[in-house]
């Protein structure tokens, strides 16, 4: 061992967090050289390891500087600093990644193209107009990675041999592309090809001109992006959008719209606090905004919101330069199937929709849909967590190592536990769809490999018929069952670092209960290991089971039947006249004989019922359409409510008395809707007051799909805060079933400890 000179300091710095694929090593390299320090920096599966040697005072300065100008996308979660043996380094170097098995580091999510790269496309001779430009601060990451550590040879960029210029930049520390793994240029990188009908155009400029012209003409174009295909068309052309709807057989669900820039968004939507920032963030999610003026009517189909996002690939910018119209950019798939990622598959699946295909030859290793977020009470809330967010881990204070959480059924996402982090998968989708279940299996395998994950324990939903439950049980490992709403509440607790007894409110569509009924309007006293169901909405029936979810009028009839019996036939309510007599009689029979009419305490289905009762939505064509229309119709300035109060189980007769009376008096639906929402808030507040007094708990956790309803969440949150409760809701993880896996995981971790 070398003798350490007295004035020299030798330290090892170990950084964990989002430190790979974000330009961290070059940053450290430049800084060390600036201070003339010697040593090394290297990527690890677990983080970044730095050794520095130099004068004590200089090393101190270096450490101070290190945190000051971190690369924009990086995030440090933990720093370990220790004295180290003297090596006598001659210079400062970036050394080869070390692959320690069993340990992981963060894989960066995909990053929108940065401003500097957009400028470089105008001045770098080898990158003039180059559409796959990227740098250490931007470009594809998760979507191209096949294994770790994150180096080019373990990404789908491996097949592109770097040209001399790119190689020089890649190895030049003062270059913006120093060690940018997906580095590429016009000479050596991936390319687009355009296939309109029988020709193939490989010239990029020519392609952009043609594609813009097609969009202008009202045509639909399929475009390969970062994490999958989009179907694009002019969002101002009703003809184009309705054609897309017809061909995609996605009757009414709103389409996402990409706008050329923030100014054009402001023309069509209101921007409130935080929304501009979220839209412009490098994650570039779709953000649900209040509409100001209308796009083509078929885009949002009667809803007063629009899912807006900004360009995040050079190709998007190039199209907007020639055709500065808002564009529908919806996922390139058929109804419930996963979004297409390969050229062949897209061609096969989407040929019925368009004959214009923009392909590129950078393979997508991991499918990632566009993420969806919304701002409620000034906080961003993620609704669909995929591109830009996945696979960022959720840190907890629990030992999650080796736990696989299978997730739920709809809007599925699974999770794996590494150390104290939960890594949630990208949005998978509805597992009832066969192709989606294949995507699930593939992704599980990919995550196992990518994060060197070795499952030891499996957590899954209580529902025996969920595909994810059966998948979990097919793994030859010990299983832990977690009740759906306990998982919802636990997910929110984990996200907010709570590990104690709380009052959990789960307002949800459906979830299998411990009594075999379908739950969803639940008041729990819960901690991470277990829960007690303190109260719930009084059970009512879902005539026809799943059919009732598609036909909310059935639920309305069931609730009327529950509270008024056969008298409902004498009621003069408009929606009843719209239901065919024969169908109505069948439903009444089912209710009377209790055949195929399972019991539920669902809060979500109450929104369905009221939506039908007020004539807004008798049958729905996509998930949550009825509640969305009900929220949409509301006049938020109305503060009144129907009589409620405390009861056990929670009796809703007075609520329905009030709605019926309003209907007889022809009170506008905007007011009925507001009164209904306010009543639910009031009911919840009454419950909380009662529970807080009886259990002496003042932390309130809100979870479940219903809290995607902005009015419900913000009003309840505010009322609870005004009553001096501590309130916790979801921000980084979906409040819908996309967040369930996190809850399953922490519950399993806690039970494993016991
Ligand atoms: Zn860049
Ligand atoms: Zn090149
Ligand atoms: Fe749920």
XYZ file of C-alpha atoms and ligand atoms in Angstrom:
757
model
C 0.000 0.000 0.000
C 1.272 3.472 -0.854
C 2.038 5.899 1.942
C -0.451 8.766 2.000
C 1.166 12.232 1.985
C -0.021 14.214 5.023
C -1.669 17.101 3.176
C -3.614 14.801 0.847
C -7.180 13.680 1.398
C -8.474 10.446 -0.123
C -12.169 9.819 -0.065
C -14.738 7.524 -1.543
C -18.114 9.045 -2.353
C -20.980 6.741 -3.087
C -24.120 8.301 -4.508
C -27.480 6.611 -4.894
C -30.554 7.926 -6.652
C -31.204 8.823 -10.255
C -27.554 9.100 -11.218
C -27.231 6.967 -14.340
C -28.125 7.940 -17.872
C -28.453 11.557 -16.812
C -24.923 12.802 -17.506
C -23.652 12.250 -14.006
C -20.210 10.774 -14.661
C -19.190 13.482 -17.168
C -20.411 16.073 -14.706
C -18.200 14.639 -11.961
C -15.312 14.308 -14.397
C -15.462 17.946 -15.454
C -15.754 19.153 -11.899
C -12.822 17.056 -10.696
C -10.677 18.361 -13.530
C -11.713 21.907 -12.783
C -10.242 21.429 -9.308
C -7.338 19.431 -10.637
C -8.221 16.457 -8.461
C -7.168 12.898 -9.246
C -9.272 9.779 -9.074
C -12.068 7.891 -10.797
C -15.802 7.839 -11.259
C -17.778 4.785 -12.268
C -21.277 3.402 -12.599
C -22.351 0.607 -10.364
C -25.584 -1.341 -10.382
C -26.283 0.458 -7.155
C -25.207 3.994 -7.875
C -22.167 6.064 -8.765
C -18.843 5.548 -7.027
C -16.273 8.355 -6.934
C -12.718 8.275 -5.621
C -10.875 11.584 -5.257
C -7.431 12.455 -4.085
C -6.101 15.958 -3.519
C -5.378 18.779 -1.099
C -7.795 18.690 1.816
C -9.169 22.181 1.219
C -9.672 21.505 -2.480
C -11.465 18.226 -1.821
C -13.788 20.124 0.531
C -14.476 22.694 -2.176
C -15.149 19.921 -4.670
C -17.683 18.331 -2.323
C -19.459 21.646 -1.849
C -19.590 22.278 -5.597
C -20.752 18.746 -6.388
C -24.258 19.402 -5.059
C -24.596 22.874 -6.507
C -24.981 22.245 -10.225
C -26.256 18.688 -10.468
C -27.323 17.595 -13.972
C -30.943 18.687 -14.439
C -32.538 15.217 -14.502
C -30.507 13.694 -11.684
C -31.626 13.161 -8.134
C -29.517 12.092 -5.177
C -31.259 10.020 -2.530
C -28.282 9.004 -0.482
C -24.627 9.945 -0.107
C -22.042 7.819 1.653
C -18.698 9.436 2.334
C -15.684 7.677 3.747
C -11.921 7.968 4.065
C -10.155 5.640 1.687
C -6.737 4.171 1.072
C -4.296 6.262 -0.929
C -3.903 5.001 -4.485
C -1.789 7.733 -6.017
C -3.988 8.366 -9.090
C -2.215 10.195 -11.902
C -5.314 11.832 -13.387
C -9.081 11.762 -13.147
C -10.875 9.139 -15.229
C -14.225 7.673 -15.943
C -13.741 3.949 -15.554
C -15.752 1.033 -16.852
C -19.039 0.171 -15.182
C -18.933 -2.443 -12.496
C -21.674 -5.040 -12.580
C -22.280 -6.302 -9.073
C -24.945 -8.938 -9.280
C -28.003 -8.734 -7.043
C -27.698 -5.015 -6.681
C -29.378 -2.379 -8.759
C -29.378 1.231 -9.541
C -32.060 3.463 -10.904
C -32.779 3.211 -14.585
C -33.681 6.634 -15.886
C -37.108 7.172 -17.457
C -37.219 8.509 -21.026
C -36.481 12.222 -21.312
C -38.006 14.703 -23.791
C -35.555 16.207 -26.298
C -33.831 19.245 -24.755
C -33.579 22.835 -26.021
C -29.851 22.596 -26.732
C -30.319 19.533 -28.902
C -33.084 21.267 -30.840
C -30.608 24.111 -31.487
C -27.829 21.701 -32.435
C -30.077 20.387 -35.199
C -29.655 23.738 -36.898
C -25.920 24.107 -36.577
C -24.058 20.793 -36.234
C -23.186 19.728 -39.788
C -23.605 16.019 -39.102
C -26.867 16.565 -37.255
C -28.713 19.047 -39.451
C -32.402 18.187 -38.917
C -31.401 14.874 -37.375
C -34.570 13.482 -35.766
C -32.908 11.154 -33.218
C -30.590 13.727 -31.707
C -29.960 13.346 -27.973
C -27.387 14.221 -25.324
C -26.449 13.357 -21.771
C -29.455 15.363 -20.622
C -32.101 14.012 -22.961
C -33.326 11.180 -25.126
C -34.603 7.648 -24.797
C -33.621 5.626 -21.715
C -36.018 3.052 -20.269
C -37.618 2.423 -23.658
C -34.304 1.219 -25.135
C -32.641 -0.508 -22.193
C -32.333 -4.291 -22.199
C -30.019 -4.868 -19.279
C -27.971 -2.933 -16.744
C -25.642 -1.179 -16.168
C -26.849 1.383 -18.656
C -24.292 1.267 -21.472
C -24.882 1.325 -25.203
C -24.142 -2.359 -25.667
C -27.059 -3.237 -23.422
C -29.570 -1.047 -25.273
C -31.307 -1.331 -28.631
C -28.771 1.271 -29.898
C -26.200 -1.512 -29.932
C -26.832 -2.246 -33.625
C -25.826 1.259 -34.669
C -22.076 1.548 -35.048
C -20.955 5.013 -33.944
C -19.290 7.055 -36.691
C -15.927 8.746 -36.101
C -17.465 12.097 -35.219
C -19.907 10.562 -32.744
C -17.117 8.457 -31.251
C -15.024 11.596 -30.766
C -17.880 13.401 -29.056
C -18.689 10.359 -26.973
C -15.145 10.258 -25.641
C -14.574 13.992 -25.274
C -15.343 15.110 -21.738
C -15.977 18.678 -22.715
C -18.666 17.609 -25.172
C -22.384 17.717 -24.339
C -22.634 14.162 -25.610
C -19.802 12.751 -23.600
C -20.924 9.217 -22.719
C -24.456 9.847 -24.013
C -25.233 6.189 -24.663
C -27.811 6.699 -27.468
C -25.545 9.230 -29.267
C -26.204 9.273 -33.013
C -26.124 11.468 -36.092
C -27.276 11.594 -39.691
C -24.376 9.363 -40.653
C -24.604 6.581 -38.157
C -27.871 6.635 -36.213
C -31.440 5.388 -36.522
C -33.619 6.630 -39.369
C -37.223 7.117 -40.244
C -38.890 5.626 -43.255
C -42.302 6.565 -44.477
C -44.542 4.045 -46.151
C -47.518 5.558 -47.847
C -49.211 2.733 -49.660
C -46.783 1.209 -52.157
C -43.772 3.487 -51.913
C -41.072 3.992 -49.319
C -39.615 7.420 -48.633
C -36.339 7.508 -46.742
C -35.514 11.173 -47.144
C -36.472 12.754 -43.835
C -37.329 16.236 -45.136
C -39.460 14.814 -47.894
C -41.238 12.599 -45.415
C -42.031 15.487 -43.049
C -43.467 17.487 -45.943
C -45.667 14.572 -47.030
C -46.847 13.679 -43.542
C -47.749 17.297 -42.760
C -49.674 17.504 -46.014
C -51.586 14.324 -45.206
C -52.511 15.586 -41.748
C -53.604 18.887 -43.261
C -55.726 16.946 -45.684
C -57.575 15.205 -42.816
C -55.814 11.858 -43.120
C -54.771 9.588 -40.271
C -51.078 8.715 -39.920
C -49.504 6.033 -37.731
C -46.233 7.256 -36.209
C -43.652 5.290 -34.279
C -42.545 7.225 -31.208
C -40.397 6.579 -28.121
C -42.419 3.918 -26.376
C -44.919 2.901 -29.035
C -47.004 3.989 -32.005
C -49.374 6.937 -32.138
C -52.275 7.518 -34.456
C -52.276 11.160 -35.462
C -54.816 13.402 -37.142
C -55.892 17.050 -37.210
C -57.680 17.803 -33.919
C -59.557 20.680 -35.528
C -61.069 18.557 -38.271
C -64.254 16.860 -37.148
C -64.186 14.730 -40.263
C -60.711 13.395 -39.453
C -61.392 12.810 -35.771
C -64.729 11.092 -36.282
C -63.164 8.917 -38.959
C -60.464 7.921 -36.485
C -63.122 7.138 -33.875
C -65.040 5.025 -36.297
C -61.983 3.109 -37.437
C -60.507 2.649 -33.997
C -63.863 1.555 -32.614
C -63.249 3.691 -29.579
C -66.676 5.195 -29.556
C -66.553 7.915 -26.956
C -63.391 7.943 -24.865
C -61.620 11.306 -25.152
C -58.512 11.495 -27.331
C -55.273 13.094 -26.170
C -54.144 16.150 -28.122
C -50.595 17.292 -28.772
C -50.263 21.051 -29.208
C -47.447 22.853 -31.057
C -46.566 24.974 -28.022
C -47.831 26.365 -24.730
C -49.384 29.422 -26.420
C -51.585 27.242 -28.568
C -52.648 25.237 -25.510
C -53.732 28.489 -23.880
C -55.945 29.204 -26.849
C -57.951 26.060 -26.217
C -57.572 25.456 -22.493
C -57.256 27.321 -19.218
C -53.909 26.997 -17.512
C -54.043 27.038 -13.751
C -51.281 26.978 -11.167
C -48.736 24.246 -11.841
C -50.209 23.080 -15.130
C -47.792 24.921 -17.410
C -44.852 23.621 -15.429
C -46.121 20.056 -15.596
C -46.771 20.283 -19.339
C -43.270 21.642 -19.938
C -41.471 19.258 -17.587
C -39.049 16.803 -19.187
C -41.521 14.041 -18.410
C -44.025 15.610 -20.834
C -47.158 13.908 -19.548
C -50.626 14.354 -20.953
C -52.234 16.855 -18.580
C -56.002 17.020 -18.163
C -57.018 20.658 -18.559
C -60.276 22.628 -18.500
C -61.272 23.487 -22.051
C -61.525 27.120 -23.061
C -62.639 26.748 -26.632
C -63.589 23.723 -28.586
C -61.457 21.512 -30.799
C -63.277 19.159 -33.169
C -66.314 18.022 -31.097
C -65.372 14.344 -31.358
C -62.062 14.897 -29.531
C -63.499 15.214 -26.028
C -67.045 14.097 -26.832
C -69.003 16.456 -24.633
C -66.543 16.593 -21.761
C -65.290 20.058 -20.872
C -61.736 18.841 -20.388
C -58.934 18.068 -22.788
C -55.900 15.823 -22.332
C -53.114 18.073 -23.652
C -49.401 17.505 -24.112
C -46.410 19.102 -25.776
C -43.971 17.745 -28.380
C -41.192 15.600 -26.954
C -39.427 14.239 -30.042
C -37.792 16.236 -32.855
C -40.252 14.662 -35.304
C -43.175 16.274 -33.453
C -41.506 19.698 -33.686
C -40.848 19.225 -37.393
C -44.459 18.368 -38.162
C -45.718 21.371 -36.196
C -43.349 23.654 -38.102
C -45.220 22.806 -41.279
C -48.665 22.207 -39.849
C -49.136 24.179 -36.610
C -52.480 22.628 -35.671
C -53.318 20.704 -32.509
C -53.080 17.009 -33.341
C -54.953 14.074 -31.914
C -52.176 11.705 -30.838
C -53.793 8.609 -29.513
C -52.175 5.267 -28.776
C -51.648 3.101 -31.812
C -53.648 0.085 -30.773
C -57.049 -1.510 -31.158
C -59.423 -0.740 -28.263
C -58.039 -2.575 -25.199
C -54.908 -4.075 -26.708
C -51.432 -2.876 -25.773
C -49.919 -0.105 -27.867
C -47.990 -1.431 -30.905
C -44.201 -1.207 -30.679
C -42.774 -3.067 -33.668
C -43.076 -1.962 -37.264
C -44.456 -5.337 -38.369
C -47.002 -5.533 -35.601
C -48.180 -1.962 -36.176
C -48.575 -2.635 -39.854
C -50.570 -5.757 -39.161
C -52.823 -4.219 -36.503
C -53.308 -0.688 -37.784
C -53.716 -1.241 -41.535
C -57.475 -1.139 -41.094
C -57.166 2.365 -39.681
C -54.602 3.971 -41.966
C -52.352 3.170 -44.873
C -49.773 5.799 -43.874
C -46.986 4.582 -41.622
C -44.030 6.488 -40.227
C -41.541 3.838 -39.107
C -38.096 4.055 -37.580
C -35.469 1.430 -36.996
C -34.630 2.039 -33.360
C -36.198 -0.926 -31.656
C -38.399 -0.305 -28.616
C -37.239 -2.626 -25.849
C -39.829 -1.537 -23.301
C -43.290 -0.389 -24.267
C -44.262 2.872 -22.559
C -47.536 4.674 -23.175
C -47.858 8.407 -22.677
C -48.381 9.187 -19.012
C -51.457 11.061 -17.842
C -51.542 13.538 -14.968
C -53.850 16.150 -13.529
C -53.404 18.983 -11.051
C -55.773 18.856 -8.096
C -55.392 21.211 -5.148
C -52.276 22.566 -6.822
C -50.503 19.207 -6.706
C -49.707 17.037 -9.732
C -51.488 13.680 -9.542
C -50.443 10.893 -11.790
C -53.300 8.922 -13.310
C -51.417 6.748 -15.800
C -47.774 6.227 -14.895
C -45.623 5.304 -17.859
C -43.302 7.323 -20.161
C -41.151 9.788 -18.227
C -42.061 8.259 -14.857
C -41.382 4.539 -15.104
C -39.182 2.952 -13.704
C -38.459 5.561 -11.048
C -38.639 3.723 -7.712
C -40.772 4.642 -4.745
C -38.633 4.801 -1.625
C -40.010 3.404 1.613
C -38.655 2.661 5.065
C -39.496 -1.029 4.779
C -37.559 -4.025 3.617
C -39.241 -4.837 0.309
C -36.495 -7.072 -1.050
C -37.747 -10.022 -3.067
C -41.432 -9.150 -3.027
C -43.384 -9.358 -6.267
C -46.770 -7.595 -6.205
C -49.087 -8.675 -8.991
C -51.404 -5.642 -9.043
C -55.109 -5.683 -9.858
C -57.014 -6.334 -13.071
C -57.944 -3.090 -14.817
C -55.260 -0.454 -15.499
C -52.820 -2.996 -14.138
C -49.291 -2.257 -13.078
C -47.175 -4.703 -11.087
C -44.242 -3.976 -8.792
C -41.005 -5.533 -7.632
C -39.256 -4.850 -4.347
C -35.539 -4.098 -4.282
C -34.103 -3.272 -0.903
C -36.392 -0.534 0.439
C -37.566 0.578 -3.007
C -40.675 -0.463 -4.876
C -40.245 -0.358 -8.632
C -43.618 -0.124 -10.305
C -43.961 -1.339 -13.845
C -45.196 0.895 -16.601
C -48.958 1.013 -17.209
C -49.895 -2.436 -18.465
C -53.647 -2.153 -19.050
C -56.685 -4.398 -18.753
C -55.583 -7.969 -18.085
C -58.875 -9.361 -19.336
C -57.410 -8.683 -22.764
C -55.261 -11.583 -23.931
C -52.536 -9.500 -25.609
C -52.324 -7.327 -22.526
C -51.781 -10.399 -20.362
C -48.892 -11.344 -22.666
C -47.448 -7.857 -22.263
C -47.711 -8.360 -18.494
C -45.785 -11.645 -18.621
C -43.115 -10.155 -20.885
C -42.688 -7.139 -18.634
C -42.396 -9.277 -15.515
C -39.538 -11.154 -17.180
C -37.925 -7.934 -18.338
C -38.077 -6.419 -14.860
C -36.603 -9.550 -13.307
C -33.662 -9.290 -15.663
C -33.238 -5.544 -15.670
C -33.264 -5.230 -11.898
C -31.662 -8.605 -11.140
C -34.822 -9.411 -9.271
C -35.145 -12.683 -7.506
C -38.680 -13.097 -6.128
C -39.113 -14.730 -2.739
C -42.636 -13.709 -1.835
C -45.698 -12.884 -3.913
C -48.491 -10.449 -3.023
C -51.799 -10.400 -4.871
C -55.416 -9.296 -4.705
C -58.033 -11.235 -2.775
C -60.163 -11.611 -5.904
C -59.963 -15.272 -6.937
C -60.829 -14.538 -10.584
C -58.386 -11.744 -11.357
C -55.924 -12.832 -14.021
C -53.161 -11.333 -11.864
C -54.249 -13.473 -8.896
C -54.039 -16.639 -10.959
C -50.663 -15.555 -12.348
C -49.397 -14.908 -8.816
C -50.626 -18.275 -7.602
C -48.965 -20.034 -10.516
C -45.566 -18.884 -9.214
C -44.159 -21.517 -6.917
C -43.584 -19.180 -3.973
C -45.378 -18.246 -0.766
C -48.301 -15.894 -1.453
C -49.891 -13.153 0.604
C -53.432 -12.043 -0.205
C -54.200 -8.381 0.215
C -57.724 -6.999 0.243
C -58.187 -4.498 -2.578
C -59.119 -1.443 -0.513
C -56.577 -2.151 2.157
C -54.048 -2.168 -0.693
C -55.371 1.179 -1.955
C -54.998 2.772 1.474
C -51.605 1.121 2.073
C -50.341 2.419 -1.303
C -51.230 5.947 -0.281
C -49.619 5.415 3.120
C -46.423 4.103 1.523
C -46.282 7.034 -0.837
C -46.595 9.387 2.113
C -44.206 7.404 4.364
C -46.856 6.556 6.944
C -46.451 3.474 9.093
C -49.069 3.724 11.856
C -52.807 3.470 12.364
C -54.791 5.775 10.085
C -58.354 6.341 8.996
C -58.536 5.128 5.413
C -61.275 6.191 3.034
C -61.431 4.052 -0.091
C -63.889 5.364 -2.657
C -63.622 2.987 -5.548
C -65.353 1.114 -8.341
C -65.072 -2.466 -7.190
C -62.827 -4.689 -5.159
C -63.353 -8.106 -3.658
C -64.260 -7.917 0.026
C -63.494 -10.336 2.842
C -67.210 -11.245 2.936
C -67.186 -12.141 -0.755
C -69.181 -9.026 -1.710
C -67.916 -6.291 -3.942
C -66.662 -3.377 -1.837
C -65.901 0.205 -2.794
C -67.295 2.727 -0.300
C -65.114 1.857 2.658
C -64.115 3.485 5.913
C -61.239 1.588 7.438
C -59.002 1.853 10.420
C -55.834 0.511 8.914
C -52.125 0.189 9.311
C -49.752 -1.436 6.895
C -50.277 -4.940 8.201
C -54.035 -5.038 8.533
C -57.332 -3.211 8.693
C -60.714 -3.139 10.325
C -63.749 -2.227 8.254
C -65.499 0.314 10.417
C -68.255 1.404 8.087
C -69.312 1.278 4.452
C -72.105 2.294 2.130
C -75.099 0.071 2.691
C -75.090 -2.793 0.226
C -77.150 -2.513 -2.916
C -77.370 -4.829 -5.893
C -75.747 -4.824 -9.303
C -78.350 -6.484 -11.524
C -76.523 -8.366 -14.259
C -73.132 -8.094 -12.513
C -70.599 -6.739 -15.001
C -73.430 -5.723 -17.334
C -74.512 -3.175 -14.719
C -71.168 -1.433 -15.080
C -71.780 -0.990 -18.806
C -75.420 -0.027 -18.276
C -75.589 2.369 -15.320
C -79.399 2.566 -15.621
C -79.478 -0.908 -14.034
C -77.744 0.450 -10.943
C -80.145 3.383 -10.756
C -83.069 0.939 -10.907
C -81.458 -1.250 -8.241
C -81.077 1.674 -5.840
C -84.621 2.871 -6.467
C -85.837 -0.672 -5.880
C -83.850 -0.884 -2.659
C -85.381 2.255 -1.219
C -88.850 2.373 -2.802
C -89.596 -1.194 -3.883
C -91.894 -1.802 -6.815
C -93.240 1.757 -6.411
C -90.465 2.842 -8.679
C -92.601 1.806 -11.640
C -95.077 4.533 -10.773
C -92.358 7.168 -10.620
C -92.319 9.854 -13.215
C -88.571 9.935 -13.920
C -87.501 10.577 -17.513
C -84.696 7.985 -17.635
C -87.112 5.135 -16.828
C -89.013 5.883 -20.018
C -85.873 5.419 -22.043
C -85.308 1.891 -20.794
C -87.204 -0.722 -22.824
C -90.026 -2.210 -20.708
C -88.889 -5.787 -21.264
C -85.354 -5.059 -20.056
C -86.666 -3.151 -17.062
C -88.867 -6.095 -16.081
C -85.960 -8.500 -16.348
C -83.879 -6.323 -14.061
C -86.743 -6.045 -11.554
C -87.112 -9.812 -11.581
C -83.402 -10.258 -11.009
C -83.612 -7.882 -8.057
C -86.679 -9.566 -6.613
C -85.299 -13.064 -6.933
C -81.744 -11.944 -6.208
C -80.428 -13.789 -9.213
C -77.220 -12.557 -10.783
C -77.461 -9.390 -8.735
C -74.371 -9.335 -6.494
C -74.185 -6.998 -3.507
C -71.902 -3.992 -3.542
C -70.979 -1.084 -1.296
C -69.234 0.730 -4.158
C -68.925 4.510 -4.117
C -68.062 4.549 -7.818
C -71.285 2.809 -8.772
C -73.256 5.523 -6.939
C -71.871 8.019 -9.441
C -73.020 5.653 -12.202
C -76.488 5.476 -10.676
C -76.880 9.235 -10.338
C -75.509 9.756 -13.826
C -78.240 7.463 -15.158
C -80.933 8.840 -12.865
C -80.335 12.353 -14.156
C -80.385 11.093 -17.733
C -76.713 11.895 -18.421
C -75.479 8.395 -19.092
C -77.736 5.364 -19.322
C -75.150 3.126 -20.867
C -71.450 3.801 -21.004
C -68.952 2.995 -23.708
C -65.764 3.285 -21.664
C -64.682 2.897 -18.069
C -65.739 5.770 -15.805
C -67.738 7.544 -18.515
C -70.819 7.958 -16.329
C -68.982 9.536 -13.374
C -67.010 11.738 -15.761
C -70.190 13.050 -17.344
C -71.691 13.654 -13.910
C -68.658 15.629 -12.734
C -68.584 17.443 -16.044
C -72.211 18.562 -15.700
C -71.713 20.010 -12.227
C -71.993 23.648 -11.265
C -69.099 23.972 -8.816
C -70.478 27.183 -7.338
C -73.348 25.267 -5.728
C -72.570 24.569 -2.096
C -75.799 22.842 -1.028
C -76.165 19.173 -0.202
C -78.792 16.562 0.546
C -79.420 15.493 4.135
C -76.915 12.858 5.274
C -75.468 12.370 8.762
C -74.080 9.334 10.494
C -75.530 5.837 10.122
C -74.155 2.329 10.157
C -74.006 1.009 7.483
C -74.290 4.274 5.647
C -77.896 4.658 4.570
C -78.439 6.561 1.349
C -82.216 6.846 1.359
C -82.246 10.557 2.221
C -79.795 11.211 -0.565
C -82.054 9.536 -3.091
C -85.179 11.197 -1.621
C -83.446 14.498 -2.293
C -82.438 13.638 -5.845
C -85.962 12.413 -6.689
C -87.528 15.545 -5.292
C -85.132 17.653 -7.360
C -85.991 15.634 -10.438
C -89.733 16.175 -9.875
C -89.111 19.874 -9.463
C -87.023 19.909 -12.616
C -83.957 21.234 -10.871
C -81.130 21.438 -13.425
C -78.730 18.511 -13.490
C -75.811 20.888 -12.823
C -77.259 21.546 -9.380
C -78.251 17.937 -8.680
C -74.745 16.835 -9.555
C -73.161 19.410 -7.234
C -75.537 18.486 -4.401
C -74.697 14.823 -4.883
C -70.934 15.450 -4.809
C -71.294 17.692 -1.749
C -73.352 15.038 0.013
C -70.623 12.441 -0.428
C -68.074 14.879 0.958
C -70.349 15.580 3.911
C -70.980 11.867 4.528
C -67.254 11.217 4.538
C -66.642 14.103 6.919
C -69.314 12.797 9.329
C -67.725 9.353 9.285
C -64.280 10.757 9.892
C -65.479 12.849 12.818
C -67.091 9.822 14.374
C -64.083 7.586 13.780
C -61.573 10.169 14.944
C -63.450 10.488 18.217
C -63.824 6.753 18.752
C -60.346 5.687 17.709
C -58.423 8.843 18.456
C -56.809 8.916 15.006
C -56.386 12.161 13.105
C -54.505 11.096 10.008
C -56.840 10.552 7.090
C -55.747 8.658 3.991
C -57.726 8.996 0.748
C -57.457 6.431 -2.013
C -59.394 4.628 -4.726
C -60.431 5.389 -8.282
C -63.142 7.899 -7.299
C -60.488 10.360 -6.200
C -59.581 10.954 -9.833
C -62.656 13.142 -9.600
C -61.029 16.550 -9.090
C -63.999 18.127 -7.368
C -64.486 15.259 -4.923
C -60.814 15.081 -3.954
C -60.216 18.794 -3.611
C -63.404 19.464 -1.686
C -62.959 16.548 0.711
C -59.287 17.339 1.237
C -60.063 20.966 2.002
C -62.954 20.175 4.359
C -60.805 17.708 6.284
C -57.944 20.195 6.503
C -60.332 22.867 7.759
C -61.342 20.436 10.499
C -57.666 20.124 11.469
C -57.063 16.610 10.254
C -53.829 15.602 8.575
C -54.829 14.513 5.091
C -52.894 12.276 2.733
C -53.724 11.617 -0.897
C -51.881 10.286 -3.930
C -49.507 12.327 -6.036
C -46.689 10.147 -7.446
C -48.690 6.932 -7.682
C -52.132 6.524 -9.256
C -55.121 6.607 -6.909
C -56.749 4.109 -9.264
C -55.864 0.416 -9.533
C -52.554 1.377 -11.191
C -51.304 2.061 -7.648
C -52.572 -1.160 -6.063
C -49.292 -3.080 -6.500
C -47.449 -0.667 -4.215
C -50.051 -1.247 -1.505
C -49.887 -5.025 -1.914
C -46.130 -4.853 -1.626
C -45.916 -2.854 1.598
C -48.631 -4.949 3.241
C -46.722 -8.111 2.340
C -43.457 -6.606 3.608
C -45.041 -5.697 6.920
C -46.625 -9.119 7.356
C -43.354 -10.819 6.504
C -41.699 -8.967 9.385
C -44.264 -10.219 11.875
Zn -30.292 17.022 -25.431
Zn -22.531 9.634 -35.939
Fe -59.690 -0.159 -6.997
